Each structure stands twice: as C-alpha cells, then as structure tokens.
PDB file of C-alpha atoms in Angstrom:
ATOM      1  CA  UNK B 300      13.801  10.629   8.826  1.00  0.00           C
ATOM      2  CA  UNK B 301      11.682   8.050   9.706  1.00  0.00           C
ATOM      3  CA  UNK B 302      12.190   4.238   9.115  1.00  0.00           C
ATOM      4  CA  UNK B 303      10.672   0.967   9.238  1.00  0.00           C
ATOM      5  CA  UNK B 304      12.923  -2.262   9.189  1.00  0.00           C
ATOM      6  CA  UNK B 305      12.002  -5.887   8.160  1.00  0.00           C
ATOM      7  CA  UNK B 306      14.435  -8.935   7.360  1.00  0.00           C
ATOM      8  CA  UNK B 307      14.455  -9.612   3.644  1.00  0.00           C
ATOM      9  CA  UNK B 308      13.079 -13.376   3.891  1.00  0.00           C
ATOM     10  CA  UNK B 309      11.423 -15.562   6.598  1.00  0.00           C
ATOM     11  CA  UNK B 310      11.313 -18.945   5.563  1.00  0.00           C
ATOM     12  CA  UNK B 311       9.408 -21.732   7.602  1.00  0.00           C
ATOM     13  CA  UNK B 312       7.983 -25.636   7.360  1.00  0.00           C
ATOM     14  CA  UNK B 313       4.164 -26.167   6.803  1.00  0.00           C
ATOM     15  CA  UNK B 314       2.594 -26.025  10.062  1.00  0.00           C
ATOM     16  CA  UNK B 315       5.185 -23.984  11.987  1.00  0.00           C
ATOM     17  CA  UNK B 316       5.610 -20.593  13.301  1.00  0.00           C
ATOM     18  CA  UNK B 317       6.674 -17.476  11.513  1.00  0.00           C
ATOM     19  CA  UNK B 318       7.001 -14.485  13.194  1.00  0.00           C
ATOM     20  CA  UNK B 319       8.015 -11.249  10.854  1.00  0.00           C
ATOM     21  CA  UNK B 320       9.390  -8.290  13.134  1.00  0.00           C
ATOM     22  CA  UNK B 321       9.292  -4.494  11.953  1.00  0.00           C
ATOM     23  CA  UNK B 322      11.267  -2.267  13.845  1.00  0.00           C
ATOM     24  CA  UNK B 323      11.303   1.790  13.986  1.00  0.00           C
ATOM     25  CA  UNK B 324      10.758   5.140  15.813  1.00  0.00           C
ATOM     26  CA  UNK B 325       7.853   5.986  14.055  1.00  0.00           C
ATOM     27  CA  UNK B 326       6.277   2.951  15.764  1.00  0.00           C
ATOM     28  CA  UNK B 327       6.711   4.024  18.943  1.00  0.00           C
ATOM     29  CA  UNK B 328       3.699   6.295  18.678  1.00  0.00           C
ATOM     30  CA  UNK B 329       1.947   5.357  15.809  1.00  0.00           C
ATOM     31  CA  UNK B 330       0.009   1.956  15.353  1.00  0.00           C
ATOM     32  CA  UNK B 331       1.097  -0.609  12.691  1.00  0.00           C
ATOM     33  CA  UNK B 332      -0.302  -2.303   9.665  1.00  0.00           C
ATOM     34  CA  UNK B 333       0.618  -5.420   7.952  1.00  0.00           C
ATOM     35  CA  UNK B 334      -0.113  -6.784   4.430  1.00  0.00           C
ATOM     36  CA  UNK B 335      -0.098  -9.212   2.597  1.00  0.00           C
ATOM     37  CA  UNK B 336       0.647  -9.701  -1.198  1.00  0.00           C
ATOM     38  CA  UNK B 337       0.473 -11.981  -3.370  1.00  0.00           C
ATOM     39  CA  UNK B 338       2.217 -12.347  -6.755  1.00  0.00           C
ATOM     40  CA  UNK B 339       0.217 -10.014  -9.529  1.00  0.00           C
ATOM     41  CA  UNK B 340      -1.980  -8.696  -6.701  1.00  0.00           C
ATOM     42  CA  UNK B 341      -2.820  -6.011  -4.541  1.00  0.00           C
ATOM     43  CA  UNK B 342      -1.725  -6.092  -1.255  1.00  0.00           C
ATOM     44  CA  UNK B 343      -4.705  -6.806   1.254  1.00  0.00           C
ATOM     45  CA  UNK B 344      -4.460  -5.621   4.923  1.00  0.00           C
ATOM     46  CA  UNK B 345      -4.151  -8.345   7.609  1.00  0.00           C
ATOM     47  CA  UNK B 346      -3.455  -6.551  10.896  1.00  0.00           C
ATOM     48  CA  UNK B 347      -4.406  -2.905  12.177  1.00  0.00           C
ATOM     49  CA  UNK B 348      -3.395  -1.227  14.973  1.00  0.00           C
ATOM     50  CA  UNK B 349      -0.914  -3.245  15.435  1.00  0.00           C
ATOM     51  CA  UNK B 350      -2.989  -6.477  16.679  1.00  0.00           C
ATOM     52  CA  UNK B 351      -7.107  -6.488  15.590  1.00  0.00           C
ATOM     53  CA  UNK B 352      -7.498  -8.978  12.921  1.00  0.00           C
ATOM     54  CA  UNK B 353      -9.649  -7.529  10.147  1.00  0.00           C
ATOM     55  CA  UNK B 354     -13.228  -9.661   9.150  1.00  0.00           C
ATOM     56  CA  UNK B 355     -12.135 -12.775   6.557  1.00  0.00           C
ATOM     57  CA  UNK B 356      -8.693 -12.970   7.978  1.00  0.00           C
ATOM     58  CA  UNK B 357      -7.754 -16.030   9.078  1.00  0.00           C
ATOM     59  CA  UNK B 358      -6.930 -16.503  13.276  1.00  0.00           C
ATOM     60  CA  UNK B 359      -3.511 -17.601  12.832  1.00  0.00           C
ATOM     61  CA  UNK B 360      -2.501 -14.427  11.842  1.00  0.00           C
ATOM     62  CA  UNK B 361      -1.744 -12.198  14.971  1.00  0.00           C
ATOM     63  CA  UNK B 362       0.219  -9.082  15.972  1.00  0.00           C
ATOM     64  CA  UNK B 363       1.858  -7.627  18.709  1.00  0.00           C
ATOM     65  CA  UNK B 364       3.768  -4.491  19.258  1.00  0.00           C
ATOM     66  CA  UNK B 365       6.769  -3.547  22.176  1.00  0.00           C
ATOM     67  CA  UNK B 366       8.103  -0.484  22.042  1.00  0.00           C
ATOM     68  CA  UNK B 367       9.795   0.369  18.792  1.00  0.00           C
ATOM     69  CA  UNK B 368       9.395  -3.237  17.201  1.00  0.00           C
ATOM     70  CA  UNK B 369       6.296  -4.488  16.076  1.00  0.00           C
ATOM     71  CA  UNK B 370       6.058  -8.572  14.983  1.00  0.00           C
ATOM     72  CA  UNK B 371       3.518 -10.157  12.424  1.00  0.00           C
ATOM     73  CA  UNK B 372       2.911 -13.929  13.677  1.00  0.00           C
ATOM     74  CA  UNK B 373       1.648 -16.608  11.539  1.00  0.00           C
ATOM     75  CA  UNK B 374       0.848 -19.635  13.622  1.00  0.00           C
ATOM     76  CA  UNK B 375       0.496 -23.058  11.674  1.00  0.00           C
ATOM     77  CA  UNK B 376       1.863 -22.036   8.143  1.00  0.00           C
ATOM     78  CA  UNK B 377      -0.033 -22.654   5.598  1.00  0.00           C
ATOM     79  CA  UNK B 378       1.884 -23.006   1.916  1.00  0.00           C
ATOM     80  CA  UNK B 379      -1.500 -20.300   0.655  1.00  0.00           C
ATOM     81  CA  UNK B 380       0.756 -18.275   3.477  1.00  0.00           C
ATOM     82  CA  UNK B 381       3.641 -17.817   1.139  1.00  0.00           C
ATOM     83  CA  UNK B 382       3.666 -14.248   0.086  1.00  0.00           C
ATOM     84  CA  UNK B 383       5.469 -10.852   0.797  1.00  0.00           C
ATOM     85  CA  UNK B 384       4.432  -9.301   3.898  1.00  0.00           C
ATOM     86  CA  UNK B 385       4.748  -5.603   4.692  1.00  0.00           C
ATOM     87  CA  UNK B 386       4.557  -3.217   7.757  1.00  0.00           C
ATOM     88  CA  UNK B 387       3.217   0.042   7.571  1.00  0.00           C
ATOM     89  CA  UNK B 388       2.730   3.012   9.909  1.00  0.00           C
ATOM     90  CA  UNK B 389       3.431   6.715   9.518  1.00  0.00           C
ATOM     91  CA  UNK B 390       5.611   9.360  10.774  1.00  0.00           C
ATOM     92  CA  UNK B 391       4.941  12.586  13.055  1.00  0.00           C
ATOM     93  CA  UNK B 392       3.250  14.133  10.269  1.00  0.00           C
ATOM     94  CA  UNK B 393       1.054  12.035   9.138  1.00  0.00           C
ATOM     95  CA  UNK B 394       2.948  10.664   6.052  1.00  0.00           C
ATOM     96  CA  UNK B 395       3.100   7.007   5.469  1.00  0.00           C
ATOM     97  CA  UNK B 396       5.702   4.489   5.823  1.00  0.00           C
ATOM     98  CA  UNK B 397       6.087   1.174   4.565  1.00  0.00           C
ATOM     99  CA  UNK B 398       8.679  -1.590   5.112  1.00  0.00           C
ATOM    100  CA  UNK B 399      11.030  -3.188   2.795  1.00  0.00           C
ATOM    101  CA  UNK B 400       8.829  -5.845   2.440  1.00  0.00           C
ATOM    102  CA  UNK B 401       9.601  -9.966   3.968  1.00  0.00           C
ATOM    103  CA  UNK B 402       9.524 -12.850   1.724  1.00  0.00           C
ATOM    104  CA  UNK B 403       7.698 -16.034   3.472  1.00  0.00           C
ATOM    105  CA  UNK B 404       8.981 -18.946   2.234  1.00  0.00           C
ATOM    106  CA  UNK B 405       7.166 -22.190   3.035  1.00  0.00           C
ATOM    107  CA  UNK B 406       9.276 -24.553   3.132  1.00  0.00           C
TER     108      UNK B 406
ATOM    109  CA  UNK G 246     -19.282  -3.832  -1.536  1.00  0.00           C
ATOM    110  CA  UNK G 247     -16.616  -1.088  -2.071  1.00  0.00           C
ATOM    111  CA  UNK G 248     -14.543  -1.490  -5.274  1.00  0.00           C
ATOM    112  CA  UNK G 249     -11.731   0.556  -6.873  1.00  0.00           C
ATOM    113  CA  UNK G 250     -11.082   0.036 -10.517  1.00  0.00           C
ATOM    114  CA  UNK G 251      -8.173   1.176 -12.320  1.00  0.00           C
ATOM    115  CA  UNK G 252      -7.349   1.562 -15.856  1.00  0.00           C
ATOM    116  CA  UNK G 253      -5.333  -0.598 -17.727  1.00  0.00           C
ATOM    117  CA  UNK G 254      -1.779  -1.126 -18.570  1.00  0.00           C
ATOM    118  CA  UNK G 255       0.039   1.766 -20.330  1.00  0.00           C
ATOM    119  CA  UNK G 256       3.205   1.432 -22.821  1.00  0.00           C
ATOM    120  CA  UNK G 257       4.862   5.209 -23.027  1.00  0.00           C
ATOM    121  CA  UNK G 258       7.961   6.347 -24.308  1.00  0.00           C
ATOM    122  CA  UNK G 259      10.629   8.322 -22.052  1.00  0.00           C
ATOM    123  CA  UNK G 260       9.269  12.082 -21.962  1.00  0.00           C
ATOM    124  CA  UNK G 261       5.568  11.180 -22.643  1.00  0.00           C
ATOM    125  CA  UNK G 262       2.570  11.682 -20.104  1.00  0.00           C
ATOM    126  CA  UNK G 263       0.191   9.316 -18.897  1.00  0.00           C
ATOM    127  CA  UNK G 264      -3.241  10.013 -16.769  1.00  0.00           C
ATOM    128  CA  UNK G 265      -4.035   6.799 -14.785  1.00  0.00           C
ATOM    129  CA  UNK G 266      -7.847   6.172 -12.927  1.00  0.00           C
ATOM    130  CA  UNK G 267      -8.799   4.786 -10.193  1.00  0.00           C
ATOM    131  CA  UNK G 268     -12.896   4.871 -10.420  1.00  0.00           C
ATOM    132  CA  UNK G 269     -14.771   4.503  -7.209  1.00  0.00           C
ATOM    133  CA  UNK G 270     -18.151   2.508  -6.409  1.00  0.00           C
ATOM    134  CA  UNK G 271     -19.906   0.991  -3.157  1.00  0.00           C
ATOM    135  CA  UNK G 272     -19.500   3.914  -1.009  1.00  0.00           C
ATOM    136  CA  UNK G 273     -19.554   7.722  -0.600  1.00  0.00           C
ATOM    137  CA  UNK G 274     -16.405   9.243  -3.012  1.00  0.00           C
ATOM    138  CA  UNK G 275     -15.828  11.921  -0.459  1.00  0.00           C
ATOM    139  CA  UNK G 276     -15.897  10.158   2.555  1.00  0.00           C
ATOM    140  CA  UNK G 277     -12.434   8.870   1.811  1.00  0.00           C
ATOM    141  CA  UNK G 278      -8.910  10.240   0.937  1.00  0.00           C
ATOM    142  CA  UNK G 279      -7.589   8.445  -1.867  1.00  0.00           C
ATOM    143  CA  UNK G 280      -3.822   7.263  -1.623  1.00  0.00           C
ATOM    144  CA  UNK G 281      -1.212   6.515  -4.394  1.00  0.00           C
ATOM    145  CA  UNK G 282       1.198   4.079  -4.027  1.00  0.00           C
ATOM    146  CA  UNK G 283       3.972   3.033  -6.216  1.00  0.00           C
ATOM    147  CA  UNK G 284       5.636  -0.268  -6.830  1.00  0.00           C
ATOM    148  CA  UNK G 285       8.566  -0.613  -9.180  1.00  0.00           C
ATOM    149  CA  UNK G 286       9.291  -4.415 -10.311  1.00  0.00           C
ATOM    150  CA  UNK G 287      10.725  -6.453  -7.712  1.00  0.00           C
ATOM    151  CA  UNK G 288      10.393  -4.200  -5.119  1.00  0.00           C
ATOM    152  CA  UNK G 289       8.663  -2.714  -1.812  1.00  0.00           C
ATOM    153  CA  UNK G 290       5.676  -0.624  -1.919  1.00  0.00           C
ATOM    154  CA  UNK G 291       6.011   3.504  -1.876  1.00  0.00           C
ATOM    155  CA  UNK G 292       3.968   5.537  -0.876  1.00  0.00           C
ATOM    156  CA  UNK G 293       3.085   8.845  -3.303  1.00  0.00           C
ATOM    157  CA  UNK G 294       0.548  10.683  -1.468  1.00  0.00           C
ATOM    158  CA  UNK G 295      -2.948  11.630  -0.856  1.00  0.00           C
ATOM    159  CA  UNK G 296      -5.598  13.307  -2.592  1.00  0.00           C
ATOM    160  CA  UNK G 297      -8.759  15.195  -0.193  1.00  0.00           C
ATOM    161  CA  UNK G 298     -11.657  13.929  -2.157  1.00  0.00           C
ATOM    162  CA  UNK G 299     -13.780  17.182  -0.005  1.00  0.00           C
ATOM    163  CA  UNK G 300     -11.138  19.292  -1.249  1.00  0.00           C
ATOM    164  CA  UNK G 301      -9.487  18.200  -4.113  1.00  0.00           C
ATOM    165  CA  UNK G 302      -6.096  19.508  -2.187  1.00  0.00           C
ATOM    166  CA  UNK G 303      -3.248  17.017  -3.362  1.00  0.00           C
ATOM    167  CA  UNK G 304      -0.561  16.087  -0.676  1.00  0.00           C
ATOM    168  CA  UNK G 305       2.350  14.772  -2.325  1.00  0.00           C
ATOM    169  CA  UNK G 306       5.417  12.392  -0.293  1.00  0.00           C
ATOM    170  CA  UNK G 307       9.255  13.424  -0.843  1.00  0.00           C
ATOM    171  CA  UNK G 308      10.051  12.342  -4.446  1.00  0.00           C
ATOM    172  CA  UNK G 309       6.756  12.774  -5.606  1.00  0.00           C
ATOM    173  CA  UNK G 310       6.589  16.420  -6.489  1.00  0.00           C
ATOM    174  CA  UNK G 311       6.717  18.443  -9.057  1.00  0.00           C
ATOM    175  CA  UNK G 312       5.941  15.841 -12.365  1.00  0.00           C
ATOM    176  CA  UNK G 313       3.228  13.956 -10.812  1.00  0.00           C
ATOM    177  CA  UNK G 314      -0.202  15.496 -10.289  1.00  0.00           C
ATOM    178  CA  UNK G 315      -3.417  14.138  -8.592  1.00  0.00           C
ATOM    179  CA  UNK G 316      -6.878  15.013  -9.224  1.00  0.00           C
ATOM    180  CA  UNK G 317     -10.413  14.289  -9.468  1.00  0.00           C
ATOM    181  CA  UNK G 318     -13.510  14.102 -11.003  1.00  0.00           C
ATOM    182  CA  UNK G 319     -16.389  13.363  -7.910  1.00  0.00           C
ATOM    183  CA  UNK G 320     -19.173  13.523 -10.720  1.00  0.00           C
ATOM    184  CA  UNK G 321     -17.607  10.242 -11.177  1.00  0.00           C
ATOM    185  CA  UNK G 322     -16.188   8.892  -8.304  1.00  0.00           C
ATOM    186  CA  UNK G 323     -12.460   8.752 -10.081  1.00  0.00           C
ATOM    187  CA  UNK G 324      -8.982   9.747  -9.338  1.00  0.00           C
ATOM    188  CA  UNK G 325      -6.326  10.210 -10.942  1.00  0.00           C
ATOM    189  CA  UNK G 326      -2.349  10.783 -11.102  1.00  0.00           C
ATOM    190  CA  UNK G 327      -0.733  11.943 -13.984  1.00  0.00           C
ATOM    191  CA  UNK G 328       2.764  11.367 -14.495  1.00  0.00           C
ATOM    192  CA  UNK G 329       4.701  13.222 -16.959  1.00  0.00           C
ATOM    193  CA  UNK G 330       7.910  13.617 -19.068  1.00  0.00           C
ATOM    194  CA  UNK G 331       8.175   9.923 -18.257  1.00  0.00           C
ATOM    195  CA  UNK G 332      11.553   8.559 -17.443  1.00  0.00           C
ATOM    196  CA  UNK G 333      12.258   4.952 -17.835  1.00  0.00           C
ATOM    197  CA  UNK G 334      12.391   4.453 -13.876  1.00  0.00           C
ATOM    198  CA  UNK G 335       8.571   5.004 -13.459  1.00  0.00           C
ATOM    199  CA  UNK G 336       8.010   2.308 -15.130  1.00  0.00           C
ATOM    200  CA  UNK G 337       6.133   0.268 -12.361  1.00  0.00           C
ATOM    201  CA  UNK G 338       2.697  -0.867 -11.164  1.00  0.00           C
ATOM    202  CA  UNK G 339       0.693   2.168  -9.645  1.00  0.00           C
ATOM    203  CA  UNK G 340      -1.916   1.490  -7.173  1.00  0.00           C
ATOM    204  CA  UNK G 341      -4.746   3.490  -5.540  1.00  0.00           C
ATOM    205  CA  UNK G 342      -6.070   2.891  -2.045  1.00  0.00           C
ATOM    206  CA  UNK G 343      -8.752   3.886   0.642  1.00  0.00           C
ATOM    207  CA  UNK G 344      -8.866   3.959   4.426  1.00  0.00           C
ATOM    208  CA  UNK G 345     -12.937   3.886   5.155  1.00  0.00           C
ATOM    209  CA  UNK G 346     -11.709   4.573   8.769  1.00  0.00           C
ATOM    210  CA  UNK G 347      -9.943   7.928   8.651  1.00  0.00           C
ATOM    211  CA  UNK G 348      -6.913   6.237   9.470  1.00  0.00           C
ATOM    212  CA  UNK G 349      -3.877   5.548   7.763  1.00  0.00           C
ATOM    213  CA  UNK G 350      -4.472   1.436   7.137  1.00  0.00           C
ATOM    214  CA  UNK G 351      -5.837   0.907   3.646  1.00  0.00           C
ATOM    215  CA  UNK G 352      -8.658  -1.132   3.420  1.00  0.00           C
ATOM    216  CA  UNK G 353      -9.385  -1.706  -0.181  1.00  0.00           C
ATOM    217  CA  UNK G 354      -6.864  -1.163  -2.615  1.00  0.00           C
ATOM    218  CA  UNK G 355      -7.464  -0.667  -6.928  1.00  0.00           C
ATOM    219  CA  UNK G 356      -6.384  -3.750  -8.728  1.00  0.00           C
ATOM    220  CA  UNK G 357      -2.664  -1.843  -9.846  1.00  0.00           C
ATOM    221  CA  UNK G 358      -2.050  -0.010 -13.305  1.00  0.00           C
ATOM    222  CA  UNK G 359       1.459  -1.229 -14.765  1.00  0.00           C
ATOM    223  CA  UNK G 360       3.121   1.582 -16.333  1.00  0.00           C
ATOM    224  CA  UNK G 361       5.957   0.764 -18.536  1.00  0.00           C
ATOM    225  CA  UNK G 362       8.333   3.509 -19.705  1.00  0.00           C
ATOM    226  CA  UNK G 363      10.230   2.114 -22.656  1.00  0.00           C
ATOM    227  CA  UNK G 364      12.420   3.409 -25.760  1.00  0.00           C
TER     228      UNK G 364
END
C-alpha cells in the first residue's frame, strides 16, 4: 500500500530556512498538498500541486517536488510559523493519503 | 465566502451512537464532494472517506467501514457521519472538508467536532 513519509520534528532559528521533505510512490504520479495546523484548529492548505501558493498565503512558503520526494520550504521563519505541517496526495485509486505530520519548532 | 459548520462537542459512552454535521453555506452543496477526516489526540490526520453530494453514494477508506455511515440532507446543505457502537478509540476530533476544484486538496475545512468516547 501506499505511503507518505515525513520526519517527526523540524526545528529552526527565527529567520532561517526550514525545509520539510515527504517522500512516497504515490507521489510519483500524483501532485502534493501541504497544510498547516495550528493548535485547536483546522488545518488550512498552503501548497497545491505540489508548488502554487494558494491566495493569503504568505511567499515564503514554497514547494517543490523530484521524483518520489516532495519538500515544503519555509524561507525566513517566522515564530507564527510554528505549527504541524502535513503532506497529502493520493494513491492509484483515488483515495487520500496524508503524512505523519512534522512538528516546526522555532527555535 | 464558503463556510462549513460543524456541530459541537459530543460526550458518549462505549457502545452509543453519535450523528455529527457539517452544514454548508457560500456555495453550491452539490458542486462539491464532502470528505471526512479523523484526528485522534496527538496525532496525524486520517482520512475516512467521501460522500457524492449529486449522488449521495458514500465511499468509505480501509478502517472506515462497516460502523460509520455518511449521508446527507441537500435541502440543507449538511452532512453527516454517524458513528456507532462507540468504542473508546474514536474518541477524537472529526473534521469535514471540501475541494471547490474537483481535486483532491481541501480548500476549506469545518471547524472539527471532538468526540469523546468515555465510561
């Protein structure tokens, strides 16, 4: 069955890079979404098809995609930035996959 | 601007039912498939399934079969899942979601029903 991998925690200094890597077959073929969520909240999406940005979201948050690995990049960390971040896509038949989920930390 | 509401927090004991909503507003009801997606404390976000809102034909992931039902009522732009004889690990926050693009990214997302399944 299908997969999608994340590291448990990313944890980074105000102002820094953090870069937050998903990584699985399914993604291969099928785009990728990230989200973000915040304690007591609902997640809200920040990238779609693997990189376009939806309206409100802020610029430093980008997203690329090679091969099986897709990576969520936060550029100048901002501590409103700390939050759980998951990866989404979906298999050959059109069911859904999420993550484990990565903890940003900033430092 | 498109909203999804949910009901509010339920209590339950182990082998009871509960019927949580997720009521629509700001756009067409059946112009979007309406997700479920479950989130036990601490941890990662799973997904349940989809409901056709056209249709009304349920499509339910690997786990999710067989005590959890979803359904609607378009007179009122809700959906719902139903969970029942409760055990104590559904006890979690249960959310309801949209893609407005035909896709599977979820757009807008209901504010989460916590379900807690307790003796």
């Amino acid at each position: 069955s299908y997969e999608l991998t994340q590291p448990p925690s990313v944890s980074v200094s105000p102002g820094q890079t953090a870069r937050i890597t998903c990584s699985g077959d399914a993604l291969a073929k099928q785009y990728a979404y990230w989200y973000q969520q915040k304690p007591g909240q609902a997640p809200v999406l920040v990238i779609y098809k693997d990189s376009e940005r939806p309206s409100g979201i802020p610029e430093r948050f980008s997203g690329s995609s090679s091969g099986t690995t897709v990576t969520l990049t936060v550029s100048g960390v901002q501590a409103e930035d700390e939050a759980d971040y998951y990866c989404q896509s979906a298999d050959s038949s059109d069911s859904v996959l999420f993550g484990g989920g990565t903890k940003l930390t900033v430092l | 601007q498109v909203q999804l509401v949910q009901s509010g927090s339920e209590l339950k004991k182990p082998g009871a039912s509960v019927k949580v909503s997720c009521k629509a507003s700001g756009y067409t009801f059946t112009s979007s498939a309406v997700n479920w997606v479950r989130q036990a404390p601490g941890q990662g976000l799973e997904w349940m399934g989809w409901i056709n809102t056209n249709t009304g034909n349920p499509t339910y992931a690997q786990g999710f079969t067989g005590r959890f039902v979803f359904s609607l009522d378009t007179s009122v732009s809700t959906a719902y899942l139903q969970i029942s004889s409760l055990k104590v690990e559904d006890t979690a926050v249960y959310y309801c979601a949209i893609s407005t693009t035909g896709t599977t990214q979820f757009d807008y997302w209901g504010q989460g029903t916590l379900v807690t399944v307790s003796s």
